[in-house]
């Protein structure tokens, strides 16, 4: 059995790019026979950028609601808040004591922010070690990552191998990265200054929130950038954001039909945007309904997250105690450990 682990930052409501590029592929991976899935809300990681308590809490609920609305099975997998597992921060401290600070300064997550902002919190410097603790705390075998996160996985493997070499190979499971080359890169609703597609990202403000009410969602879709080709002329679907997004959510037959409409004179972009809006409603209608149910019943979310934390916590406790024993510390006093 392969143990899969994925963390999701709670920095805002998950957008269409998150859903197509991470949430749905993650759920598919979790449902695959022989896999055991640990999916958590990385609300401690979010603290590096979000400092308003109400915002952080609401974002955490929104992230959890989105995953559940899209079909994550909490009976089969582990679904929990990172901050509900206190062992993770203790393990992070142990890991930092065996990993060179000079390596952390080379982390892309740190260097990029320093170049853009000039100064960042020390939490961002130690971000890779918190990520390493998230992974090693559950003896994860496989960690699905994007190419931008691969360096952090390499740090995780490095620190685990250093500790294993010192205290024995039974200390940590060495995780493997899984990069899915077929994961969809969802374009944002605007192109860059050179006219190229840009990745849908909260940082660029070019996202579509499928959980917004109908009026706001339609307005967002109508705001997608298109060219000024006359309605009397045929249009190139391959250079159009509307068509690209439609092809990612509609059926093969529906996409072929829209493509034919693009290649014939007489189609307007307003009509194409309406087809995209309708496709979003059709594809995510059930998820939208479930999302709003959960956001209106946050006690239900808390219950599911707490149940997940209790299941995950038993594993985290055992792994941390294993590490504490290697270092010469006693077992933790709770769960029947030594005082």
XYZ file of N, CA and C in Angstrom, residues 96-327:
696
model
N 15.191 21.131 11.778
C 16.024 22.322 11.539
C 17.402 22.172 12.176
N 17.466 21.378 13.236
C 18.744 21.210 13.927
C 19.699 20.263 13.191
N 19.207 19.646 12.116
C 20.045 18.738 11.325
C 20.138 19.169 9.864
N 19.758 20.417 9.585
C 19.766 20.878 8.187
C 20.450 22.239 8.112
N 21.390 22.412 7.164
C 22.162 23.653 7.087
C 21.284 24.869 6.740
N 21.482 25.948 7.463
C 20.741 27.178 7.187
C 21.059 27.700 5.789
N 22.298 27.494 5.359
C 22.704 27.979 4.032
C 21.865 27.351 2.927
N 21.419 26.107 3.133
C 20.559 25.449 2.142
C 19.186 26.107 2.116
N 18.676 26.464 3.293
C 17.358 27.089 3.366
C 17.347 28.439 2.650
N 18.468 29.140 2.698
C 18.547 30.438 2.019
C 18.472 30.299 0.499
N 18.691 29.079 -0.005
C 18.638 28.836 -1.443
C 17.240 28.430 -1.914
N 16.305 28.269 -0.978
C 14.961 27.842 -1.336
C 14.297 28.879 -2.240
N 13.651 28.406 -3.304
C 12.990 29.322 -4.238
C 11.898 30.126 -3.540
N 11.172 29.491 -2.633
C 10.075 30.177 -1.944
C 10.586 31.376 -1.153
N 11.809 31.269 -0.648
C 12.417 32.359 0.110
C 13.038 33.401 -0.816
N 13.833 32.952 -1.768
C 14.546 33.880 -2.649
C 13.591 34.736 -3.467
N 12.512 34.129 -3.969
C 11.562 34.886 -4.790
C 10.899 35.997 -3.995
N 10.526 35.690 -2.751
C 9.862 36.693 -1.931
C 10.829 37.809 -1.522
N 12.075 37.437 -1.217
C 13.066 38.444 -0.832
C 13.307 39.422 -1.977
N 13.389 38.876 -3.193
C 13.632 39.735 -4.357
C 12.471 40.682 -4.621
N 11.243 40.214 -4.330
C 10.067 41.036 -4.611
C 9.720 41.982 -3.465
N 9.920 41.513 -2.234
C 9.473 42.288 -1.075
C 10.602 42.954 -0.305
N 11.815 42.460 -0.462
C 12.929 43.048 0.261
C 13.136 42.433 1.630
N 12.062 42.176 2.358
C 12.172 41.539 3.668
C 10.993 40.599 3.863
N 11.242 39.498 4.519
C 10.200 38.499 4.772
C 10.363 37.993 6.194
N 9.341 37.308 6.684
C 9.416 36.761 8.033
C 10.347 35.557 8.059
N 10.866 35.261 9.238
C 11.729 34.087 9.368
C 10.931 32.802 9.132
N 9.600 32.891 9.297
C 8.771 31.725 9.029
C 8.928 31.244 7.602
N 9.109 32.177 6.660
C 9.274 31.790 5.265
C 10.611 31.082 5.050
N 11.612 31.459 5.833
C 12.918 30.803 5.720
C 12.794 29.324 6.104
N 12.042 29.060 7.168
C 11.923 27.689 7.674
C 10.739 26.935 7.073
N 10.076 27.547 6.125
C 8.940 26.929 5.437
C 9.260 25.516 4.933
N 10.428 25.295 4.283
C 10.719 23.939 3.783
C 10.827 22.893 4.891
N 11.276 23.304 6.086
C 11.381 22.340 7.176
C 10.012 22.009 7.765
N 9.094 22.964 7.745
C 7.728 22.652 8.173
C 7.089 21.695 7.172
N 7.359 21.922 5.895
C 6.856 21.011 4.868
C 7.468 19.625 5.044
N 8.740 19.573 5.372
C 9.391 18.285 5.598
C 8.762 17.559 6.778
N 8.446 18.304 7.835
C 7.809 17.702 9.004
C 6.420 17.172 8.646
N 5.691 17.905 7.822
C 4.367 17.450 7.372
C 4.455 16.072 6.721
N 5.498 15.878 5.954
C 5.644 14.647 5.172
C 6.190 13.497 6.019
N 7.275 13.768 6.742
C 7.958 12.708 7.488
C 7.152 12.239 8.693
N 6.260 13.081 9.192
C 5.478 12.757 10.380
C 4.493 11.613 10.150
N 4.222 11.288 8.887
C 3.231 10.250 8.585
C 3.812 9.096 7.767
N 5.136 9.021 7.698
C 5.786 7.946 6.929
C 5.248 7.892 5.506
N 5.076 9.073 4.900
C 4.526 9.147 3.543
C 5.496 8.530 2.541
N 4.936 7.775 1.602
C 5.744 7.177 0.530
C 5.815 8.069 -0.692
N 4.687 8.686 -1.028
C 4.591 9.466 -2.268
C 3.999 10.847 -1.966
N 4.618 11.875 -2.531
C 4.123 13.243 -2.376
C 3.933 13.846 -3.764
N 2.698 14.020 -4.209
C 2.470 14.689 -5.491
C 2.862 16.164 -5.374
N 3.709 16.626 -6.263
C 4.161 18.019 -6.219
C 4.222 18.588 -7.628
N 4.080 19.900 -7.699
C 4.362 20.588 -8.937
C 5.858 20.808 -9.050
N 6.304 21.197 -10.220
C 7.739 21.402 -10.418
C 8.288 22.488 -9.503
N 7.432 23.471 -9.129
C 7.889 24.555 -8.270
C 8.099 24.098 -6.823
N 7.543 22.921 -6.457
C 7.697 22.402 -5.105
C 8.729 21.271 -5.012
N 9.297 20.900 -6.138
C 10.224 19.763 -6.149
C 11.440 20.018 -5.267
N 11.928 21.250 -5.234
C 13.087 21.565 -4.399
C 12.799 21.277 -2.925
N 11.601 21.607 -2.470
C 11.238 21.355 -1.076
C 11.220 19.859 -0.777
N 10.782 19.080 -1.741
C 10.797 17.623 -1.539
C 12.235 17.106 -1.451
N 13.111 17.712 -2.240
C 14.524 17.330 -2.177
C 15.109 17.668 -0.805
N 14.707 18.805 -0.237
C 15.149 19.164 1.119
C 14.653 18.125 2.129
N 13.400 17.701 1.950
C 12.814 16.699 2.847
C 13.605 15.402 2.801
N 13.897 14.936 1.601
C 14.663 13.713 1.452
C 16.059 13.879 2.050
N 16.657 15.033 1.835
C 18.014 15.293 2.316
C 18.073 15.232 3.840
N 17.154 15.957 4.510
C 17.220 15.984 5.969
C 16.883 14.612 6.545
N 15.972 13.883 5.917
C 15.632 12.539 6.396
C 16.817 11.595 6.244
N 17.514 11.702 5.135
C 18.682 10.838 4.913
C 19.813 11.179 5.887
N 19.984 12.471 6.201
C 21.001 12.867 7.177
C 20.715 12.237 8.541
N 19.460 12.303 8.944
C 19.073 11.774 10.251
C 19.138 10.251 10.254
N 18.703 9.632 9.172
C 18.790 8.173 9.088
C 20.229 7.690 9.154
N 21.114 8.428 8.503
C 22.529 8.043 8.517
C 23.107 8.131 9.923
N 22.576 9.059 10.708
C 23.092 9.268 12.067
C 22.452 8.316 13.079
N 21.131 8.075 12.950
C 20.404 7.351 13.996
C 19.789 6.025 13.546
N 19.945 5.669 12.284
C 19.402 4.401 11.810
C 18.363 4.591 10.726
N 18.363 3.681 9.780
C 17.495 3.816 8.613
C 16.013 3.624 8.936
N 15.719 3.173 10.167
C 14.323 2.989 10.556
C 13.712 4.266 11.136
N 14.469 5.374 11.138
C 13.959 6.606 11.732
C 12.870 7.224 10.860
N 13.194 7.418 9.582
C 12.218 8.042 8.682
C 12.074 7.242 7.390
N 10.873 7.233 6.863
C 10.625 6.746 5.507
C 11.052 7.839 4.543
N 11.815 7.493 3.516
C 12.254 8.479 2.527
C 11.179 8.602 1.452
N 10.543 9.759 1.332
C 9.437 9.912 0.376
C 9.917 10.110 -1.055
N 9.052 9.751 -1.979
C 9.328 9.960 -3.395
C 8.382 11.041 -3.931
N 8.904 11.871 -4.816
C 8.066 12.889 -5.456
C 7.313 12.260 -6.624
N 6.109 12.723 -6.835
C 5.359 12.319 -8.019
C 4.949 13.581 -8.760
N 5.508 13.751 -9.936
C 5.171 14.891 -10.780
C 4.355 14.376 -11.947
N 3.114 14.794 -12.027
C 2.240 14.354 -13.101
C 2.350 15.334 -14.260
N 3.018 14.909 -15.311
C 3.212 15.778 -16.468
C 1.900 16.083 -17.186
N 0.862 15.307 -16.875
C -0.420 15.484 -17.561
C -1.384 16.384 -16.796
N -0.966 16.838 -15.591
C -1.833 17.743 -14.840
C -2.055 19.018 -15.647
N -3.304 19.441 -15.722
C -3.647 20.584 -16.554
C -3.137 21.896 -15.945
N -2.486 22.698 -16.769
C -2.125 24.058 -16.387
C -3.267 24.944 -16.861
N -4.037 25.443 -15.940
C -5.245 26.188 -16.278
C -4.896 27.647 -16.521
N -5.242 28.189 -17.700
C -4.910 29.585 -17.981
C -5.787 30.545 -17.195
N -5.218 31.688 -16.845
C -5.986 32.729 -16.180
C -6.859 33.464 -17.177
N -7.684 34.376 -16.695
C -8.656 35.041 -17.570
C -8.039 36.208 -18.345
N -6.757 36.491 -18.104
C -6.052 37.520 -18.874
C -4.747 36.942 -19.413
N -4.269 37.474 -20.519
C -2.945 37.126 -21.027
C -1.935 38.150 -20.520
N -0.648 37.807 -20.643
C 0.372 38.758 -20.224
C 0.577 39.813 -21.301
N 1.504 40.745 -21.059
C 1.710 41.858 -21.984
C 2.171 41.400 -23.356
N 2.790 40.226 -23.417
C 3.259 39.697 -24.695
C 2.183 38.884 -25.416
N 1.012 38.784 -24.798
C -0.076 38.043 -25.425
C -0.036 36.556 -25.163
N 0.752 36.125 -24.162
C 0.856 34.699 -23.850
C -0.106 34.317 -22.723
N -0.505 33.042 -22.711
C -1.344 32.549 -21.628
C -0.567 32.589 -20.316
N -1.221 32.996 -19.250
C -0.614 32.959 -17.926
C -1.392 31.983 -17.054
N -0.707 31.366 -16.122
C -1.342 30.401 -15.224
C -2.346 31.097 -14.316
N -3.500 30.478 -14.136
C -4.497 31.024 -13.217
C -3.913 31.010 -11.816
N -3.892 32.173 -11.167
C -3.246 32.284 -9.869
C -3.838 33.446 -9.084
N -3.988 33.243 -7.783
C -4.459 34.326 -6.913
C -3.489 35.499 -6.969
N -2.206 35.202 -7.102
C -1.194 36.267 -7.133
C -1.393 37.216 -8.296
N -1.918 36.708 -9.413
C -2.133 37.527 -10.603
C -3.539 38.119 -10.662
N -4.423 37.694 -9.764
C -5.786 38.199 -9.774
C -6.550 37.819 -11.031
N -6.238 36.668 -11.602
C -6.835 36.267 -12.887
C -7.626 34.962 -12.765
N -8.297 34.789 -11.626
C -8.947 33.516 -11.320
C -10.456 33.546 -11.565
N -11.036 32.352 -11.568
C -12.489 32.175 -11.598
C -12.868 31.373 -10.361
N -13.740 31.939 -9.545
C -14.237 31.260 -8.351
C -15.569 30.606 -8.699
N -15.559 29.291 -8.858
C -16.777 28.607 -9.295
C -17.843 28.560 -8.214
N -17.479 28.932 -6.994
C -18.433 28.874 -5.894
C -19.178 30.187 -5.681
N -18.851 31.215 -6.464
C -19.581 32.474 -6.378
C -21.013 32.292 -6.849
N -21.897 33.234 -6.470
C -23.280 33.130 -6.923
C -23.339 33.328 -8.435
N -24.464 32.966 -9.021
C -24.603 32.954 -10.479
C -24.252 34.300 -11.112
N -24.735 35.372 -10.513
C -24.518 36.695 -11.087
C -23.032 37.056 -11.118
N -22.339 36.818 -10.018
C -20.912 37.148 -9.947
C -20.091 36.238 -10.854
N -20.474 34.963 -10.918
C -19.747 34.030 -11.779
C -19.897 34.425 -13.239
N -21.113 34.755 -13.646
C -21.324 35.162 -15.036
C -20.530 36.434 -15.351
N -20.516 37.381 -14.416
C -19.756 38.620 -14.625
C -18.275 38.327 -14.778
N -17.768 37.403 -13.982
C -16.348 37.048 -14.061
C -16.027 36.413 -15.410
N -16.888 35.516 -15.860
C -16.680 34.868 -17.155
C -16.752 35.901 -18.285
N -17.682 36.821 -18.180
C -17.805 37.858 -19.215
C -16.593 38.788 -19.248
N -15.825 38.798 -18.156
C -14.637 39.651 -18.110
C -13.387 39.000 -18.673
N -13.502 37.779 -19.179
C -12.334 37.104 -19.755
C -11.840 37.879 -20.972
N -10.537 38.023 -21.054
C -9.928 38.791 -22.145
C -10.042 38.037 -23.469
N -10.510 38.750 -24.506
C -10.560 38.204 -25.868
C -10.003 39.257 -26.821
N -9.795 38.860 -28.083
C -9.284 39.836 -29.052
C -10.452 40.597 -29.673
N -10.150 41.446 -30.637
C -11.190 42.298 -31.238
C -11.599 41.821 -32.631
N -11.455 40.533 -32.901
C -11.863 40.001 -34.197
C -13.358 40.228 -34.416
N -13.712 40.713 -35.567
C -15.106 41.025 -35.880
C -15.967 39.766 -35.857
N -17.242 39.941 -35.523
C -18.164 38.812 -35.467
C -18.345 38.173 -36.842
N -18.106 38.936 -37.900
C -18.273 38.406 -39.254
C -17.153 37.464 -39.666
N -16.080 37.430 -38.900
C -14.911 36.634 -39.273
C -14.789 35.380 -38.403
N -14.144 34.353 -38.954
C -13.832 33.153 -38.175
C -12.779 33.508 -37.127
N -12.688 32.686 -36.095
C -11.766 32.973 -34.995
C -10.914 31.749 -34.686
N -9.756 31.999 -34.102
C -8.820 30.925 -33.788
C -9.072 30.430 -32.370
N -9.627 29.243 -32.196
C -9.913 28.761 -30.846
C -8.651 28.514 -30.017
N -7.552 28.186 -30.679
C -6.336 27.817 -29.956
C -5.645 29.007 -29.293
N -6.030 30.215 -29.675
C -5.447 31.407 -29.050
C -6.431 32.102 -28.120
N -7.558 31.462 -27.859
C -8.623 32.084 -27.070
C -8.731 31.445 -25.691
N -8.695 32.271 -24.643
C -8.804 31.778 -23.274
C -10.144 31.101 -23.041
N -11.209 31.686 -23.595
C -12.545 31.130 -23.387
C -12.603 29.686 -23.873
N -12.096 29.461 -25.068
C -12.110 28.106 -25.626
C -11.218 27.171 -24.809
N -10.044 27.644 -24.407
C -9.128 26.803 -23.631
C -9.793 26.336 -22.344
N -10.450 27.249 -21.646
C -11.115 26.889 -20.397
C -12.288 25.944 -20.653
N -13.050 26.221 -21.698
C -14.197 25.381 -22.032
C -13.749 23.946 -22.308
N -12.651 23.797 -23.027
C -12.172 22.467 -23.393
C -11.732 21.653 -22.180
N -11.439 22.334 -21.058
C -10.997 21.642 -19.849
C -12.149 21.150 -18.987
N -13.358 21.651 -19.227
C -14.462 21.273 -18.359
C -15.625 20.617 -19.101
N -15.716 20.826 -20.409
C -16.828 20.277 -21.183
C -16.458 18.913 -21.759
N -17.454 18.220 -22.293
C -17.219 16.916 -22.904
C -16.491 17.074 -24.232
N -15.958 15.979 -24.741
C -15.268 16.004 -26.033
C -16.200 16.470 -27.137
N -17.440 15.996 -27.110
C -18.418 16.379 -28.137
C -18.760 17.860 -28.047
N -18.961 18.358 -26.826
C -19.268 19.775 -26.649
C -18.107 20.652 -27.108
N -16.889 20.231 -26.798
C -15.713 21.006 -27.197
C -15.572 21.037 -28.712
N -15.808 19.899 -29.363
C -15.733 19.842 -30.828
C -16.769 20.766 -31.452
N -17.958 20.820 -30.868
C -19.021 21.684 -31.390
C -18.648 23.153 -31.256
N -18.073 23.518 -30.114
C -17.669 24.916 -29.932
C -16.540 25.277 -30.885
N -15.645 24.344 -31.099
C -14.527 24.607 -32.022
C -15.060 24.894 -33.424
N -16.036 24.129 -33.858
C -16.629 24.368 -35.177
C -17.246 25.754 -35.250
N -17.878 26.178 -34.168
C -18.483 27.515 -34.137
C -17.423 28.603 -34.270
N -16.263 28.411 -33.646
C -15.168 29.371 -33.755
C -14.690 29.498 -35.201
N -14.640 28.380 -35.893
C -14.064 28.363 -37.238
C -15.030 28.849 -38.317
N -16.281 29.091 -37.915
C -17.270 29.633 -38.857
C -17.483 31.107 -38.594
N -17.647 31.924 -39.621
C -18.003 33.334 -39.413
C -19.349 33.427 -38.706
N -19.513 34.483 -37.901
C -20.804 34.730 -37.287
C -20.874 34.469 -35.790
N -19.826 33.870 -35.213
C -19.848 33.634 -33.771
C -19.239 34.811 -33.019
N -19.896 35.276 -31.997
C -19.358 36.344 -31.166
C -18.787 35.794 -29.880
N -17.811 36.500 -29.317
C -17.196 36.033 -28.073
C -18.181 36.037 -26.911
N -19.159 36.943 -26.958
C -20.175 36.967 -25.907
C -20.938 35.660 -25.836
N -21.249 35.097 -26.999
C -21.945 33.810 -27.049
C -21.042 32.694 -26.520
N -19.769 32.735 -26.889
C -18.827 31.717 -26.425
C -18.676 31.771 -24.901
N -18.648 32.972 -24.355
C -18.535 33.114 -22.901
C -19.769 32.555 -22.198
N -20.927 32.743 -22.815
C -22.143 32.193 -22.225
C -22.090 30.664 -22.208
N -21.507 30.064 -23.256
C -21.367 28.605 -23.279
C -20.424 28.138 -22.170
N -19.376 28.905 -21.918
C -18.451 28.564 -20.845
C -19.154 28.664 -19.498
N -19.906 29.727 -19.303
C -20.641 29.898 -18.052
C -21.593 28.719 -17.820
N -22.335 28.350 -18.836
C -23.277 27.240 -18.716
C -22.554 25.919 -18.447
N -21.377 25.749 -19.059
C -20.591 24.527 -18.840
C -20.094 24.456 -17.393
N -19.714 25.597 -16.839
C -19.279 25.637 -15.436
C -20.414 25.249 -14.498
N -21.590 25.791 -14.774
C -22.752 25.474 -13.950
C -23.095 23.984 -14.049
N -23.015 23.446 -15.264
C -23.330 22.033 -15.473
C -22.304 21.130 -14.798
N -21.029 21.442 -14.990
C -19.967 20.571 -14.470
C -19.889 20.630 -12.938
N -20.065 21.814 -12.376
C -19.824 21.974 -10.948
C -21.079 22.297 -10.143
N -22.239 22.054 -10.718
C -23.481 22.345 -10.016
C -23.587 21.635 -8.677
N -23.280 20.358 -8.659
C -23.360 19.583 -7.423
C -22.320 20.054 -6.407
N -21.111 20.326 -6.880
C -20.041 20.799 -5.992
C -20.392 22.163 -5.401
N -20.981 23.032 -6.212
C -21.375 24.359 -5.732
C -22.409 24.234 -4.612
N -23.359 23.352 -4.792
C -24.395 23.159 -3.780
C -23.799 22.622 -2.477
N -22.909 21.643 -2.582
C -22.293 21.066 -1.388
C -21.385 22.088 -0.694
N -20.669 22.875 -1.489
C -19.782 23.890 -0.906
C -20.581 24.846 -0.031
N -21.682 25.346 -0.539
C -22.485 26.302 0.221
C -23.148 25.639 1.423
N -23.438 24.349 1.324
C -23.949 23.635 2.495
C -22.905 23.635 3.601
N -21.675 23.271 3.256
C -20.627 23.209 4.270
C -20.297 24.589 4.842
N -20.249 25.598 3.990
C -19.937 26.943 4.475
C -21.056 27.496 5.358
N -22.260 26.950 5.192
C -23.365 27.332 6.055
C -23.492 26.443 7.277
N -22.683 25.388 7.339
C -22.700 24.445 8.453
C -21.261 24.151 8.881
N -20.587 25.159 9.415
C -19.169 25.031 9.721
C -18.898 24.061 10.863
N -19.901 23.813 11.684
C -19.711 22.801 12.716
C -19.511 21.427 12.080
N -20.165 21.211 10.940
C -19.978 19.957 10.210
C -18.545 19.859 9.690
N -18.009 20.971 9.203
C -16.615 20.997 8.752
C -15.667 20.727 9.917
N -15.923 21.405 11.053
C -15.070 21.200 12.228
C -15.075 19.744 12.658
N -16.251 19.121 12.616
C -16.361 17.726 13.027
C -15.536 16.822 12.129
N -15.647 17.007 10.822
C -14.895 16.175 9.886
C -13.392 16.392 10.030
N -12.985 17.653 10.193
C -11.560 17.952 10.343
C -11.025 17.400 11.665
N -11.823 17.482 12.727
C -11.380 16.968 14.015
C -11.268 15.447 13.987
N -12.236 14.796 13.345
C -12.166 13.337 13.209
C -10.911 12.937 12.433
N -10.608 13.701 11.379
C -9.407 13.420 10.603
C -8.148 13.634 11.418
N -8.143 14.695 12.244
C -6.969 14.992 13.075
C -6.745 13.901 14.108
N -7.825 13.357 14.649
C -7.684 12.283 15.641
C -7.087 11.035 15.003
N -7.518 10.723 13.784
C -6.954 9.552 13.085
C -5.490 9.795 12.732
N -5.213 10.962 12.167
C -3.836 11.268 11.761
C -2.927 11.429 12.973
N -3.505 11.947 14.071
C -2.709 12.219 15.266
C -2.103 10.984 15.888
N -2.789 9.858 15.792
C -2.231 8.626 16.361
C -0.954 8.207 15.637
N -0.928 8.431 14.335
C 0.268 8.104 13.545
C 1.366 9.123 13.831
N 0.988 10.401 13.870
C 1.961 11.458 14.145
C 2.632 11.246 15.497
N 1.851 10.840 16.473
C 2.386 10.598 17.821
C 3.453 9.505 17.798
N 3.169 8.410 17.128
C 4.106 7.292 17.091
C 5.408 7.664 16.387
N 5.282 8.394 15.278
C 6.483 8.775 14.523
C 7.320 9.774 15.314
N 6.661 10.741 15.960
C 7.413 11.719 16.745
C 8.094 11.050 17.939
N 7.389 10.125 18.580
C 8.012 9.418 19.698
C 9.214 8.605 19.239
N 9.133 8.060 18.057
C 10.261 7.326 17.475
C 11.471 8.245 17.335
N 11.220 9.463 16.861
C 12.293 10.438 16.703
C 12.814 10.898 18.066
N 11.913 11.149 19.000
C 12.332 11.576 20.343
C 13.222 10.511 20.993
N 12.857 9.254 20.817
C 13.655 8.167 21.389
C 15.056 8.155 20.794
N 15.137 8.370 19.473
C 16.449 8.385 18.810
C 17.333 9.508 19.361
N 16.692 10.630 19.723
C 17.435 11.794 20.186
C 17.718 11.758 21.687
